[in-house]
Short mmCIF file of C-alpha atoms in Angstrom, two decimals:
data_model
loop_
_atom_site.label_atom_id
_atom_site.label_comp_id
_atom_site.label_asym_id
_atom_site.label_seq_id
_atom_site.Cartn_x
_atom_site.Cartn_y
_atom_site.Cartn_z
CA GLY O 1 136.16 3.82 94.14
CA LEU O 2 137.37 4.65 90.60
CA PHE O 3 141.03 4.75 90.39
CA LEU O 4 141.05 7.11 86.72
CA VAL O 5 143.70 6.02 84.05
CA ALA O 6 143.05 8.50 80.84
CA ALA O 7 141.11 11.09 80.32
CA TYR O 8 140.54 12.01 76.37
CA ALA O 9 138.22 14.51 75.97
CA ILE O 10 137.62 17.90 77.61
CA ASN O 11 134.71 20.50 76.23
CA ASN O 12 133.82 24.01 76.50
CA LYS O 13 131.64 23.86 79.62
CA GLY O 14 135.13 22.16 81.05
CA GLU O 15 133.67 18.38 81.35
CA ILE O 16 136.14 15.69 80.82
CA ALA O 17 136.05 12.25 79.67
CA GLY O 18 137.68 8.80 80.12
CA TYR O 19 138.16 5.74 81.47
CA GLY O 20 139.40 4.16 84.95
CA TYR O 21 138.91 1.20 87.09
CA LYS O 22 136.28 -0.05 89.74
CA SER O 23 138.06 -1.39 92.84
CA GLY O 24 138.63 -4.84 92.21
CA SER O 25 137.73 -5.34 88.72
CA THR O 26 139.59 -5.67 85.29
CA TYR O 27 136.99 -3.85 83.30
CA ALA O 28 137.31 -0.48 81.74
CA THR O 29 134.52 2.15 82.78
CA ALA O 30 134.22 5.32 81.32
CA PHE O 31 133.68 8.33 82.98
CA VAL O 32 132.52 11.53 82.39
CA LEU O 33 133.81 14.13 84.84
CA VAL O 34 131.37 17.31 85.41
CA PRO O 35 132.96 20.69 86.74
CA PRO O 36 130.53 22.09 89.84
CA PRO O 37 128.22 25.38 89.04
CA THR O 38 130.45 28.44 89.04
CA PRO O 39 128.56 30.66 91.19
CA GLU O 40 126.96 34.24 89.74
CA PRO O 41 129.30 37.21 91.40
CA PRO O 42 126.89 39.13 93.30
CA ALA O 43 125.17 41.80 91.97
CA GLU O 44 126.70 45.53 92.27
CA PRO O 45 124.49 47.51 93.95
CA LEU O 46 123.38 50.15 91.58
CA LEU O 47 124.87 53.83 92.14
CA PHE O 48 123.11 56.69 91.22
CA ASP O 49 124.45 60.18 90.26
CA ALA O 50 124.77 62.58 91.78
CA GLY O 51 125.84 65.85 91.01
CA ILE O 52 128.99 66.93 92.38
CA ASP O 53 130.76 71.16 91.72
CA ILE O 54 134.93 69.97 92.70
CA ARG O 55 135.96 73.71 93.55
CA PRO O 56 133.06 75.42 93.27
CA TYR O 57 132.70 79.04 91.89
CA ASN O 58 136.19 78.43 90.30
CA SER O 59 135.48 76.79 86.49
CA GLN O 60 139.44 75.62 86.67
CA ASN O 61 138.71 72.65 89.01
CA ARG O 62 142.70 72.95 89.51
CA ILE O 63 144.13 70.24 90.91
CA ASN O 64 147.83 70.43 92.58
CA ILE O 65 149.36 67.63 92.45
CA ARG O 66 152.53 68.98 94.46
CA ALA O 67 150.93 70.69 97.50
CA ARG O 68 151.67 69.21 100.81
CA TRP O 69 148.59 70.22 102.99
CA GLY O 70 146.33 71.08 100.02
CA LEU O 71 142.47 70.55 99.79
CA ILE O 72 139.83 70.18 97.53
CA PRO O 73 136.69 71.49 98.29
CA VAL O 74 133.49 69.42 96.48
CA ALA O 75 130.27 70.68 96.88
CA ILE O 76 127.46 67.17 96.80
CA LEU O 77 124.46 69.18 94.58
CA SER O 78 120.84 68.67 96.11
CA ALA O 79 117.88 67.95 93.30
CA ASP O 80 115.10 67.32 92.97
CA GLY O 81 114.06 64.30 95.29
CA PHE O 82 117.76 64.20 96.94
CA ASN O 83 119.25 66.37 99.97
CA ALA O 84 122.72 65.98 99.83
CA PRO O 85 123.14 67.49 103.55
CA ARG O 86 120.00 65.45 105.36
CA GLU O 87 120.71 61.68 103.44
CA VAL O 88 124.49 61.47 103.05
CA ASP O 89 126.42 60.09 104.88
CA ARG O 90 129.51 62.10 105.58
CA ASP O 91 131.41 58.76 107.43
CA SER O 92 131.09 57.48 103.75
CA LEU O 93 132.83 59.51 101.67
CA THR O 94 135.22 58.71 99.18
CA PHE O 95 137.42 60.83 96.14
CA GLY O 96 139.80 61.41 94.37
CA ARG O 97 141.17 60.30 90.68
CA THR O 98 139.25 56.47 90.83
CA GLY O 99 136.51 57.24 93.70
CA ASP O 100 138.50 54.99 96.26
CA GLU O 101 140.54 57.18 98.36
CA LYS O 102 139.85 57.88 101.46
CA SER O 103 141.11 61.20 101.68
CA LEU O 104 137.99 63.04 103.01
CA ALA O 105 138.93 65.32 105.12
CA PHE O 106 135.75 66.71 107.03
CA CYS O 107 132.41 68.18 105.84
CA VAL O 108 131.06 71.57 106.46
CA PRO O 109 128.34 71.92 109.19
CA TRP O 110 126.24 74.78 107.20
CA LYS O 111 124.31 74.05 103.79
CA TRP O 112 125.38 76.45 101.57
CA ASP O 113 124.09 77.07 97.48
CA ALA O 114 126.94 75.94 95.57
CA ASN O 115 125.32 76.11 92.10
CA HIS O 116 122.47 78.50 92.77
CA ASP O 117 119.02 76.44 92.44
CA ARG O 118 117.69 77.09 95.86
CA ARG O 119 118.50 74.08 97.11
CA LYS O 120 121.09 73.30 100.21
CA ASP O 121 124.09 71.37 99.66
CA LEU O 122 126.51 69.48 101.03
CA ILE O 123 130.51 71.02 101.22
CA CYS O 124 133.06 68.40 101.99
CA TYR O 125 136.79 68.84 102.13
CA PHE O 126 139.54 66.47 100.57
CA HIS O 127 143.17 66.41 101.12
CA GLU O 128 144.79 66.97 97.32
CA ARG O 129 147.81 64.45 98.47
CA LEU O 130 145.33 61.83 99.62
CA ALA O 131 143.24 62.19 96.56
CA GLU O 132 146.19 60.62 94.26
CA PHE O 133 145.57 62.56 91.62
CA GLN O 134 147.81 62.04 88.48
CA CYS O 135 148.54 63.95 85.30
CA GLU O 136 146.83 62.48 83.18
CA ASP O 137 143.43 62.89 85.16
CA THR O 138 140.74 64.41 83.54
CA GLU O 139 137.66 63.52 85.83
CA GLY O 140 137.43 63.26 89.49
CA ILE O 141 135.18 60.81 91.51
CA LEU O 142 133.21 60.68 94.92
CA LYS O 143 131.30 57.79 95.75
CA GLY O 144 130.01 57.56 99.11
CA ASN O 145 126.47 56.38 100.48
CA THR O 146 122.54 57.57 102.09
CA PHE O 147 121.47 56.90 105.16
CA ASP O 148 118.38 55.28 103.25
CA ASP O 149 119.17 54.58 99.39
CA GLY O 150 122.55 53.30 99.21
CA PRO O 151 125.49 54.06 96.95
CA PHE O 152 125.96 57.09 95.06
CA MET O 153 128.86 58.49 92.71
CA GLY O 154 129.29 61.66 91.48
CA THR O 155 132.29 63.53 88.74
CA ASP O 156 133.67 66.67 87.63
CA ARG O 157 136.28 67.32 85.17
CA VAL O 158 139.44 68.75 86.82
CA GLN O 159 142.83 70.14 85.55
CA VAL O 160 145.85 68.47 87.20
CA VAL O 161 148.86 70.55 87.62
CA PRO O 162 151.76 71.14 87.20
CA CYS O 163 152.12 69.09 84.92
CA PRO O 164 154.89 68.51 81.91
CA PRO O 165 153.46 69.34 78.50
CA PRO O 166 153.14 66.54 76.17
CA ARG O 167 156.20 65.33 74.40
CA LYS O 168 156.32 66.10 70.59
CA HIS O 169 157.85 63.62 68.58
CA HIS O 170 160.41 64.65 66.66
CA HIS O 171 161.23 62.68 63.43
CA LYS O 172 164.87 62.11 61.41
CA LYS O 173 164.33 63.16 57.78
#
């Protein structure tokens, strides 16, 4: 029922002060418009850090960005209180340059001790092309969920090939 005529000020909270007229009145009335509270964004679930080994048994971790049908093996390493083959929801796994790439090809049905710690690890293969690595990338990121404890993430370094060498800057003298 208030006809707003003018706004004169706004503060850091977004509150607006001004004046207007009530219906049928000739007297000005001051107003303050208060914006509704901004809802807090939902909290991101905490990710626990799972150890991974990209290309187990090969320390170079080369990713060929020109590969058409290449697969990248990634070991999800078991640890105290975490049995990767038993606890990881394989359908939730994503892997690549950001960790959100849907590149899963398959996980092997057998258990393998990839890091020789006497714990069985989960080995999964990801499509090299779908992982979307680029020349400047230096790490691969795996994300997924466990059946009981929720989301996890793991990282390992990568070397993307073939990439052109960095350009040298030539200065004129």
